[in-house]
Amino acid sequence: MRHILLYWNHICVLHRQEKTFLDALAQRLLSDEIQLEVRYFGLGYPEHMSEYLARPDAILPDLIVSADLEVFEDTDIFCKINHSLYPVRSWIPLQSGPMLDAVERGSFLLPFLSIPLVYYTREPEICRRTALTDWNGLAFGGINNSAVKTVVKTVWERWGSQAAQRLLERSLVTDMPIGAFQAVRQKQAATALVPSLYALRADGQETFLQIPEEGPVLIPSYFCARTSIPQSIACRMAKEILCPELCSFYAANGDLIVYPEHTSQKSRQEYSGACCPSAPWLERLTHEEFYHLYCQKLPKASDWQADLKP
């Protein structure tokens, strides 16, 4: 029996269905002498995947599916696995275009899907002419997950670190994305940058979904596989997990941008451009540089490196 350890930190609002899918997959693989063990991280679990992998005693998995982007973006974490990864990017054909171009991270990370962040607003005309860096009073949320970090990194790369600081100083930043959505519903803010799944609840009369001037801000997830298991098995697992059934489920139920080519259903937020920090820029960004700014401006933000110190 071949044991495979998969670490999973993905779409929290759809997690019940994700778990059902993975339980069924594990059961099906037993007949082929494959024992799939899934360890879950994120909302509802004790740790985010990045927090666990940062620990010196962390056990490394065979496979990762993660929307916790610090796993791949923080070099102090990614260095633990990047020397032992298969070139998975070529294993599954992906849908080409600007949505994919925005999230490419090289040959060792296979883009799975993206959560598109768009405006849920009471002032659509202002949204149409306001750059992401110029907002005053914008609501967005997800302080200790990838959402706020990606918005900050996007602004930082495009307009500089001072622009990222100003955005945090002038915004209503909530613990979770749903908090930003509720802030507009309760008229505590006029505009929020939220997952499109929330913004689709706009009634078209008082509240509206509006695409940012720069295109949706994308929160991508990636699949990667370590050389701790044979390549043939790793490749099979990529195809079993990123299968048409699960991809279609995400597109239909989460309005997510799904990259595998075999997905016929598309997000309504597919656009001619998108925002996401680029791989070359992320490679230059140090942990200390990012978290110094981030934790200084957001007192609720946690720095896993500081938390590990005795």
mmCIF file of C-alpha atoms in Angstrom:
data_model
loop_
_atom_site.group_PDB
_atom_site.id
_atom_site.type_symbol
_atom_site.label_atom_id
_atom_site.label_comp_id
_atom_site.label_asym_id
_atom_site.label_seq_id
_atom_site.Cartn_x
_atom_site.Cartn_y
_atom_site.Cartn_z
ATOM 1 C CA MET A 1 0.000 0.000 0.000
ATOM 2 C CA ARG A 2 1.469 3.357 -1.089
ATOM 3 C CA HIS A 3 0.832 6.104 1.489
ATOM 4 C CA ILE A 4 0.361 9.666 0.149
ATOM 5 C CA LEU A 5 0.105 12.698 2.419
ATOM 6 C CA LEU A 6 -1.853 15.658 1.011
ATOM 7 C CA TYR A 7 -1.981 19.039 2.751
ATOM 8 C CA TRP A 8 -5.129 21.009 1.912
ATOM 9 C CA ASN A 9 -5.895 24.690 2.692
ATOM 10 C CA HIS A 10 -8.423 25.823 0.127
ATOM 11 C CA ILE A 11 -11.882 27.399 -0.273
ATOM 12 C CA CYS A 12 -13.370 27.688 3.215
ATOM 13 C CA VAL A 13 -16.942 28.527 2.152
ATOM 14 C CA LEU A 14 -17.041 25.333 0.048
ATOM 15 C CA HIS A 15 -15.023 23.159 2.388
ATOM 16 C CA ARG A 16 -17.788 20.718 3.308
ATOM 17 C CA GLN A 17 -18.136 19.690 -0.337
ATOM 18 C CA GLU A 18 -14.347 19.622 -0.800
ATOM 19 C CA LYS A 19 -14.046 17.184 2.104
ATOM 20 C CA THR A 20 -16.813 14.989 0.706
ATOM 21 C CA PHE A 21 -14.990 14.848 -2.643
ATOM 22 C CA LEU A 22 -11.625 13.998 -1.047
ATOM 23 C CA ASP A 23 -13.146 11.342 1.225
ATOM 24 C CA ALA A 24 -14.668 9.655 -1.829
ATOM 25 C CA LEU A 25 -11.381 9.917 -3.733
ATOM 26 C CA ALA A 26 -9.450 8.333 -0.853
ATOM 27 C CA GLN A 27 -11.940 5.478 -0.716
ATOM 28 C CA ARG A 28 -11.687 4.916 -4.467
ATOM 29 C CA LEU A 29 -7.879 4.885 -4.449
ATOM 30 C CA LEU A 30 -7.734 2.061 -1.914
ATOM 31 C CA SER A 31 -8.580 -0.448 -4.658
ATOM 32 C CA ASP A 32 -5.336 0.626 -6.398
ATOM 33 C CA GLU A 33 -3.264 0.148 -3.262
ATOM 34 C CA ILE A 34 -3.009 3.910 -2.627
ATOM 35 C CA GLN A 35 -3.750 5.245 0.853
ATOM 36 C CA LEU A 36 -4.479 8.961 0.605
ATOM 37 C CA GLU A 37 -4.233 10.835 3.904
ATOM 38 C CA VAL A 38 -5.515 14.422 3.853
ATOM 39 C CA ARG A 39 -4.526 16.940 6.489
ATOM 40 C CA TYR A 40 -6.663 20.075 6.484
ATOM 41 C CA PHE A 41 -5.627 23.601 7.431
ATOM 42 C CA GLY A 42 -7.290 27.001 7.519
ATOM 43 C CA LEU A 43 -10.621 28.252 8.827
ATOM 44 C CA GLY A 44 -12.117 25.758 11.264
ATOM 45 C CA TYR A 45 -8.767 24.038 11.863
ATOM 46 C CA PRO A 46 -6.049 24.804 14.442
ATOM 47 C CA GLU A 47 -3.574 26.341 11.973
ATOM 48 C CA HIS A 48 -3.073 27.810 8.539
ATOM 49 C CA MET A 49 -0.801 25.666 6.404
ATOM 50 C CA SER A 50 1.905 28.344 6.306
ATOM 51 C CA GLU A 51 1.950 28.560 10.110
ATOM 52 C CA TYR A 52 2.438 24.813 10.379
ATOM 53 C CA LEU A 53 5.093 24.554 7.663
ATOM 54 C CA ALA A 54 7.009 27.409 9.293
ATOM 55 C CA ARG A 55 7.558 25.293 12.387
ATOM 56 C CA PRO A 56 11.010 23.663 12.605
ATOM 57 C CA ASP A 57 9.395 20.290 13.392
ATOM 58 C CA ALA A 58 6.882 20.404 10.510
ATOM 59 C CA ILE A 59 6.423 17.166 8.576
ATOM 60 C CA LEU A 60 6.553 17.817 4.837
ATOM 61 C CA PRO A 61 3.730 16.374 2.697
ATOM 62 C CA ASP A 62 3.854 14.668 -0.685
ATOM 63 C CA LEU A 63 1.199 16.912 -2.248
ATOM 64 C CA ILE A 64 -0.081 20.424 -1.529
ATOM 65 C CA VAL A 65 -3.232 22.222 -2.603
ATOM 66 C CA SER A 66 -3.225 25.662 -1.057
ATOM 67 C CA ALA A 67 -4.803 29.085 -1.305
ATOM 68 C CA ASP A 68 -2.719 30.031 1.742
ATOM 69 C CA LEU A 69 -0.229 31.823 -0.466
ATOM 70 C CA GLU A 70 2.447 32.384 2.157
ATOM 71 C CA VAL A 71 3.308 28.708 1.605
ATOM 72 C CA PHE A 72 4.644 29.701 -1.824
ATOM 73 C CA GLU A 73 5.347 33.426 -1.425
ATOM 74 C CA ASP A 74 7.319 33.548 1.813
ATOM 75 C CA THR A 75 10.816 32.378 0.903
ATOM 76 C CA ASP A 76 11.495 31.262 4.495
ATOM 77 C CA ILE A 77 8.684 28.695 4.103
ATOM 78 C CA PHE A 78 8.932 27.845 0.420
ATOM 79 C CA CYS A 79 12.648 27.053 0.735
ATOM 80 C CA LYS A 80 11.666 23.945 2.705
ATOM 81 C CA ILE A 81 10.007 22.359 -0.327
ATOM 82 C CA ASN A 82 11.164 24.163 -3.480
ATOM 83 C CA HIS A 83 14.238 21.952 -3.959
ATOM 84 C CA SER A 84 12.103 18.782 -4.068
ATOM 85 C CA LEU A 85 9.241 19.677 -6.413
ATOM 86 C CA TYR A 86 8.214 18.114 -9.718
ATOM 87 C CA PRO A 87 7.651 20.451 -12.721
ATOM 88 C CA VAL A 88 3.868 20.042 -12.432
ATOM 89 C CA ARG A 89 2.906 23.089 -14.506
ATOM 90 C CA SER A 90 2.978 20.994 -17.709
ATOM 91 C CA TRP A 91 0.962 18.070 -16.364
ATOM 92 C CA ILE A 92 -2.527 19.447 -17.051
ATOM 93 C CA PRO A 93 -3.521 21.719 -19.984
ATOM 94 C CA LEU A 94 -4.731 25.107 -18.712
ATOM 95 C CA GLN A 95 -6.945 27.791 -20.215
ATOM 96 C CA SER A 96 -4.679 30.483 -21.623
ATOM 97 C CA GLY A 97 -5.451 34.180 -21.286
ATOM 98 C CA PRO A 98 -4.975 37.149 -18.964
ATOM 99 C CA MET A 99 -6.442 35.370 -15.932
ATOM 100 C CA LEU A 100 -3.789 32.661 -16.193
ATOM 101 C CA ASP A 101 -1.001 35.085 -17.129
ATOM 102 C CA ALA A 102 -1.610 36.995 -13.891
ATOM 103 C CA VAL A 103 -1.010 33.979 -11.645
ATOM 104 C CA GLU A 104 1.848 32.129 -13.356
ATOM 105 C CA ARG A 105 4.530 31.158 -10.826
ATOM 106 C CA GLY A 106 6.901 28.975 -12.811
ATOM 107 C CA SER A 107 7.185 25.290 -13.645
ATOM 108 C CA PHE A 108 6.821 23.883 -10.121
ATOM 109 C CA LEU A 109 3.404 25.382 -9.236
ATOM 110 C CA LEU A 110 0.259 24.418 -11.134
ATOM 111 C CA PRO A 111 -2.472 27.092 -10.958
ATOM 112 C CA PHE A 112 -5.740 25.471 -9.845
ATOM 113 C CA LEU A 113 -8.188 28.355 -9.463
ATOM 114 C CA SER A 114 -8.504 31.967 -8.360
ATOM 115 C CA ILE A 115 -10.958 33.795 -6.151
ATOM 116 C CA PRO A 116 -11.720 37.060 -8.001
ATOM 117 C CA LEU A 117 -12.027 40.093 -5.727
ATOM 118 C CA VAL A 118 -14.379 42.719 -7.151
ATOM 119 C CA TYR A 119 -16.246 45.728 -5.804
ATOM 120 C CA TYR A 120 -19.550 45.401 -3.977
ATOM 121 C CA THR A 121 -20.632 49.014 -3.976
ATOM 122 C CA ARG A 122 -23.251 51.690 -3.531
ATOM 123 C CA GLU A 123 -21.271 54.023 -5.820
ATOM 124 C CA PRO A 124 -20.529 52.253 -9.131
ATOM 125 C CA GLU A 125 -19.564 55.452 -10.976
ATOM 126 C CA ILE A 126 -16.829 56.204 -8.438
ATOM 127 C CA CYS A 127 -15.573 52.619 -8.753
ATOM 128 C CA ARG A 128 -15.226 53.008 -12.514
ATOM 129 C CA ARG A 129 -12.832 55.939 -12.193
ATOM 130 C CA THR A 130 -10.931 55.130 -8.981
ATOM 131 C CA ALA A 131 -7.626 53.261 -9.078
ATOM 132 C CA LEU A 132 -7.071 50.691 -6.345
ATOM 133 C CA THR A 133 -4.352 52.834 -4.802
ATOM 134 C CA ASP A 134 -6.558 55.957 -4.603
ATOM 135 C CA TRP A 135 -9.375 54.700 -2.375
ATOM 136 C CA ASN A 136 -10.334 56.422 0.839
ATOM 137 C CA GLY A 137 -12.713 54.326 2.962
ATOM 138 C CA LEU A 138 -12.548 51.096 0.966
ATOM 139 C CA ALA A 139 -13.508 47.987 2.966
ATOM 140 C CA PHE A 140 -11.734 44.685 2.440
ATOM 141 C CA GLY A 141 -11.052 41.746 4.706
ATOM 142 C CA GLY A 142 -9.056 38.641 5.534
ATOM 143 C CA ILE A 143 -6.220 40.014 7.672
ATOM 144 C CA ASN A 144 -4.609 36.690 8.545
ATOM 145 C CA ASN A 145 -5.316 34.885 5.297
ATOM 146 C CA SER A 146 -4.314 35.537 1.709
ATOM 147 C CA ALA A 147 -6.973 38.117 0.849
ATOM 148 C CA VAL A 148 -5.680 41.295 2.497
ATOM 149 C CA LYS A 149 -2.050 40.260 2.010
ATOM 150 C CA THR A 150 -2.607 39.890 -1.736
ATOM 151 C CA VAL A 151 -4.316 43.291 -2.009
ATOM 152 C CA VAL A 152 -1.428 44.908 -0.100
ATOM 153 C CA LYS A 153 1.212 43.143 -2.207
ATOM 154 C CA THR A 154 -0.614 44.074 -5.429
ATOM 155 C CA VAL A 155 -0.645 47.760 -4.512
ATOM 156 C CA TRP A 156 2.939 47.588 -3.233
ATOM 157 C CA GLU A 157 4.300 46.104 -6.464
ATOM 158 C CA ARG A 158 2.396 48.480 -8.754
ATOM 159 C CA TRP A 159 2.573 51.750 -6.801
ATOM 160 C CA GLY A 160 5.203 51.252 -4.092
ATOM 161 C CA SER A 161 5.340 50.524 -0.364
ATOM 162 C CA GLN A 162 4.100 53.984 0.642
ATOM 163 C CA ALA A 163 0.973 53.473 -1.458
ATOM 164 C CA ALA A 164 0.372 50.162 0.340
ATOM 165 C CA GLN A 165 0.755 51.895 3.692
ATOM 166 C CA ARG A 166 -1.661 54.661 2.721
ATOM 167 C CA LEU A 167 -4.271 52.160 1.529
ATOM 168 C CA LEU A 168 -4.173 50.345 4.880
ATOM 169 C CA GLU A 169 -4.332 53.628 6.805
ATOM 170 C CA ARG A 170 -7.366 54.872 4.858
ATOM 171 C CA SER A 171 -9.337 51.615 4.627
ATOM 172 C CA LEU A 172 -11.715 49.620 6.784
ATOM 173 C CA VAL A 173 -9.845 46.304 7.047
ATOM 174 C CA THR A 174 -11.884 43.496 8.601
ATOM 175 C CA ASP A 175 -10.880 40.119 10.016
ATOM 176 C CA MET A 176 -12.595 38.209 7.194
ATOM 177 C CA PRO A 177 -13.929 39.128 3.714
ATOM 178 C CA ILE A 178 -17.529 38.628 4.877
ATOM 179 C CA GLY A 179 -16.981 41.508 7.328
ATOM 180 C CA ALA A 180 -16.186 43.901 4.479
ATOM 181 C CA PHE A 181 -19.279 42.736 2.614
ATOM 182 C CA GLN A 182 -21.426 43.308 5.706
ATOM 183 C CA ALA A 183 -19.930 46.786 6.163
ATOM 184 C CA VAL A 184 -21.484 47.856 2.856
ATOM 185 C CA ARG A 185 -24.781 46.137 3.622
ATOM 186 C CA GLN A 186 -24.937 47.961 6.957
ATOM 187 C CA LYS A 187 -23.820 51.254 5.346
ATOM 188 C CA GLN A 188 -20.597 51.457 7.356
ATOM 189 C CA ALA A 189 -18.759 51.696 4.023
ATOM 190 C CA ALA A 190 -19.885 52.556 0.506
ATOM 191 C CA THR A 191 -17.592 50.112 -1.320
ATOM 192 C CA ALA A 192 -15.926 46.816 -0.450
ATOM 193 C CA LEU A 193 -13.434 44.698 -2.349
ATOM 194 C CA VAL A 194 -14.742 41.176 -1.803
ATOM 195 C CA PRO A 195 -14.940 37.723 -3.412
ATOM 196 C CA SER A 196 -17.333 37.897 -6.346
ATOM 197 C CA LEU A 197 -19.489 35.226 -4.702
ATOM 198 C CA TYR A 198 -20.510 37.904 -2.168
ATOM 199 C CA ALA A 199 -20.728 40.754 -4.672
ATOM 200 C CA LEU A 200 -23.132 38.746 -6.840
ATOM 201 C CA ARG A 201 -25.728 39.370 -4.121
ATOM 202 C CA ALA A 202 -25.930 42.995 -5.305
ATOM 203 C CA ASP A 203 -29.495 43.934 -6.206
ATOM 204 C CA GLY A 204 -28.585 46.237 -9.105
ATOM 205 C CA GLN A 205 -30.593 49.083 -7.570
ATOM 206 C CA GLU A 206 -28.849 50.117 -4.345
ATOM 207 C CA THR A 207 -25.861 47.812 -4.488
ATOM 208 C CA PHE A 208 -23.786 46.818 -7.501
ATOM 209 C CA LEU A 209 -20.989 44.492 -8.580
ATOM 210 C CA GLN A 210 -18.257 46.466 -10.291
ATOM 211 C CA ILE A 211 -14.964 45.208 -11.744
ATOM 212 C CA PRO A 212 -11.957 47.239 -10.535
ATOM 213 C CA GLU A 213 -10.321 49.545 -13.047
ATOM 214 C CA GLU A 214 -7.285 47.232 -13.058
ATOM 215 C CA GLY A 215 -9.373 44.060 -13.372
ATOM 216 C CA PRO A 216 -10.236 41.628 -10.565
ATOM 217 C CA VAL A 217 -7.665 41.129 -7.826
ATOM 218 C CA LEU A 218 -6.952 37.401 -7.956
ATOM 219 C CA ILE A 219 -6.360 35.152 -4.937
ATOM 220 C CA PRO A 220 -4.935 32.050 -6.642
ATOM 221 C CA SER A 221 -4.432 28.525 -5.369
ATOM 222 C CA TYR A 222 -1.796 26.078 -6.529
ATOM 223 C CA PHE A 223 -1.096 22.369 -6.683
ATOM 224 C CA CYS A 224 2.431 21.074 -6.193
ATOM 225 C CA ALA A 225 3.985 17.641 -5.757
ATOM 226 C CA ARG A 226 7.205 16.598 -4.076
ATOM 227 C CA THR A 227 9.653 14.013 -5.308
ATOM 228 C CA SER A 228 8.955 12.013 -2.148
ATOM 229 C CA ILE A 229 6.554 9.922 -4.257
ATOM 230 C CA PRO A 230 7.046 8.491 -7.779
ATOM 231 C CA GLN A 231 6.290 10.921 -10.580
ATOM 232 C CA SER A 232 3.717 8.597 -12.150
ATOM 233 C CA ILE A 233 1.685 8.559 -8.937
ATOM 234 C CA ALA A 234 2.076 12.306 -8.403
ATOM 235 C CA CYS A 235 0.878 12.967 -11.955
ATOM 236 C CA ARG A 236 -2.096 10.675 -11.467
ATOM 237 C CA MET A 237 -3.008 12.488 -8.246
ATOM 238 C CA ALA A 238 -2.888 15.842 -10.015
ATOM 239 C CA LYS A 239 -5.415 14.559 -12.548
ATOM 240 C CA GLU A 240 -7.575 12.932 -9.854
ATOM 241 C CA ILE A 241 -7.752 16.132 -7.785
ATOM 242 C CA LEU A 242 -7.930 18.764 -10.530
ATOM 243 C CA CYS A 243 -10.611 16.735 -12.287
ATOM 244 C CA PRO A 244 -13.566 18.017 -14.358
ATOM 245 C CA GLU A 245 -16.021 17.191 -11.553
ATOM 246 C CA LEU A 246 -14.322 19.333 -8.906
ATOM 247 C CA CYS A 247 -13.390 22.108 -11.331
ATOM 248 C CA SER A 248 -16.976 22.425 -12.563
ATOM 249 C CA PHE A 249 -18.220 22.449 -8.979
ATOM 250 C CA TYR A 250 -15.968 25.396 -8.125
ATOM 251 C CA ALA A 251 -16.984 27.381 -11.188
ATOM 252 C CA ALA A 252 -20.701 26.763 -10.647
ATOM 253 C CA ASN A 253 -20.874 27.208 -6.883
ATOM 254 C CA GLY A 254 -18.096 29.684 -6.103
ATOM 255 C CA ASP A 255 -17.918 31.861 -9.242
ATOM 256 C CA LEU A 256 -14.229 30.971 -9.183
ATOM 257 C CA ILE A 257 -11.819 31.302 -12.096
ATOM 258 C CA VAL A 258 -10.779 27.696 -12.769
ATOM 259 C CA TYR A 259 -7.683 27.068 -14.865
ATOM 260 C CA PRO A 260 -7.753 23.430 -16.076
ATOM 261 C CA GLU A 261 -8.806 23.369 -19.719
ATOM 262 C CA HIS A 262 -11.393 20.642 -19.203
ATOM 263 C CA THR A 263 -13.672 23.075 -17.309
ATOM 264 C CA SER A 264 -16.463 24.307 -19.571
ATOM 265 C CA GLN A 265 -18.126 26.635 -17.056
ATOM 266 C CA LYS A 266 -16.507 30.027 -16.536
ATOM 267 C CA SER A 267 -16.609 32.649 -13.811
ATOM 268 C CA ARG A 268 -18.642 35.729 -14.664
ATOM 269 C CA GLN A 269 -15.590 37.775 -13.680
ATOM 270 C CA GLU A 270 -13.339 36.648 -16.551
ATOM 271 C CA TYR A 271 -11.843 39.911 -17.775
ATOM 272 C CA SER A 272 -9.261 41.377 -20.126
ATOM 273 C CA GLY A 273 -6.840 41.970 -17.266
ATOM 274 C CA ALA A 274 -6.297 41.085 -13.628
ATOM 275 C CA CYS A 275 -4.160 42.007 -10.613
ATOM 276 C CA CYS A 276 -1.911 39.620 -8.730
ATOM 277 C CA PRO A 277 1.641 40.008 -7.413
ATOM 278 C CA SER A 278 4.171 38.703 -9.923
ATOM 279 C CA ALA A 279 6.606 35.880 -9.233
ATOM 280 C CA PRO A 280 9.775 37.981 -9.832
ATOM 281 C CA TRP A 281 8.579 40.700 -7.444
ATOM 282 C CA LEU A 282 7.609 38.181 -4.755
ATOM 283 C CA GLU A 283 11.069 36.621 -4.950
ATOM 284 C CA ARG A 284 12.584 40.007 -4.039
ATOM 285 C CA LEU A 285 10.193 40.717 -1.161
ATOM 286 C CA THR A 286 11.616 39.621 2.182
ATOM 287 C CA HIS A 287 9.603 38.333 5.111
ATOM 288 C CA GLU A 288 10.922 41.111 7.355
ATOM 289 C CA GLU A 289 10.113 43.855 4.867
ATOM 290 C CA PHE A 290 6.545 42.716 4.319
ATOM 291 C CA TYR A 291 5.572 41.922 7.903
ATOM 292 C CA HIS A 292 7.162 45.092 9.277
ATOM 293 C CA LEU A 293 4.748 47.159 7.179
ATOM 294 C CA TYR A 294 1.818 44.766 7.506
ATOM 295 C CA CYS A 295 1.860 44.325 11.277
ATOM 296 C CA GLN A 296 2.619 47.987 11.894
ATOM 297 C CA LYS A 297 -0.526 49.050 10.023
ATOM 298 C CA LEU A 298 -2.741 46.137 11.120
ATOM 299 C CA PRO A 299 -2.459 45.431 14.869
ATOM 300 C CA LYS A 300 -4.528 42.244 14.454
ATOM 301 C CA ALA A 301 -2.051 40.794 11.947
ATOM 302 C CA SER A 302 0.113 37.907 13.117
ATOM 303 C CA ASP A 303 3.701 37.289 12.040
ATOM 304 C CA TRP A 304 4.412 33.561 12.216
ATOM 305 C CA GLN A 305 8.164 34.177 12.485
ATOM 306 C CA ALA A 306 7.718 36.345 15.583
ATOM 307 C CA ASP A 307 5.249 33.815 17.010
ATOM 308 C CA LEU A 308 7.882 31.042 16.741
ATOM 309 C CA LYS A 309 10.403 32.900 18.845
ATOM 310 C CA PRO A 310 10.606 31.703 22.483
#
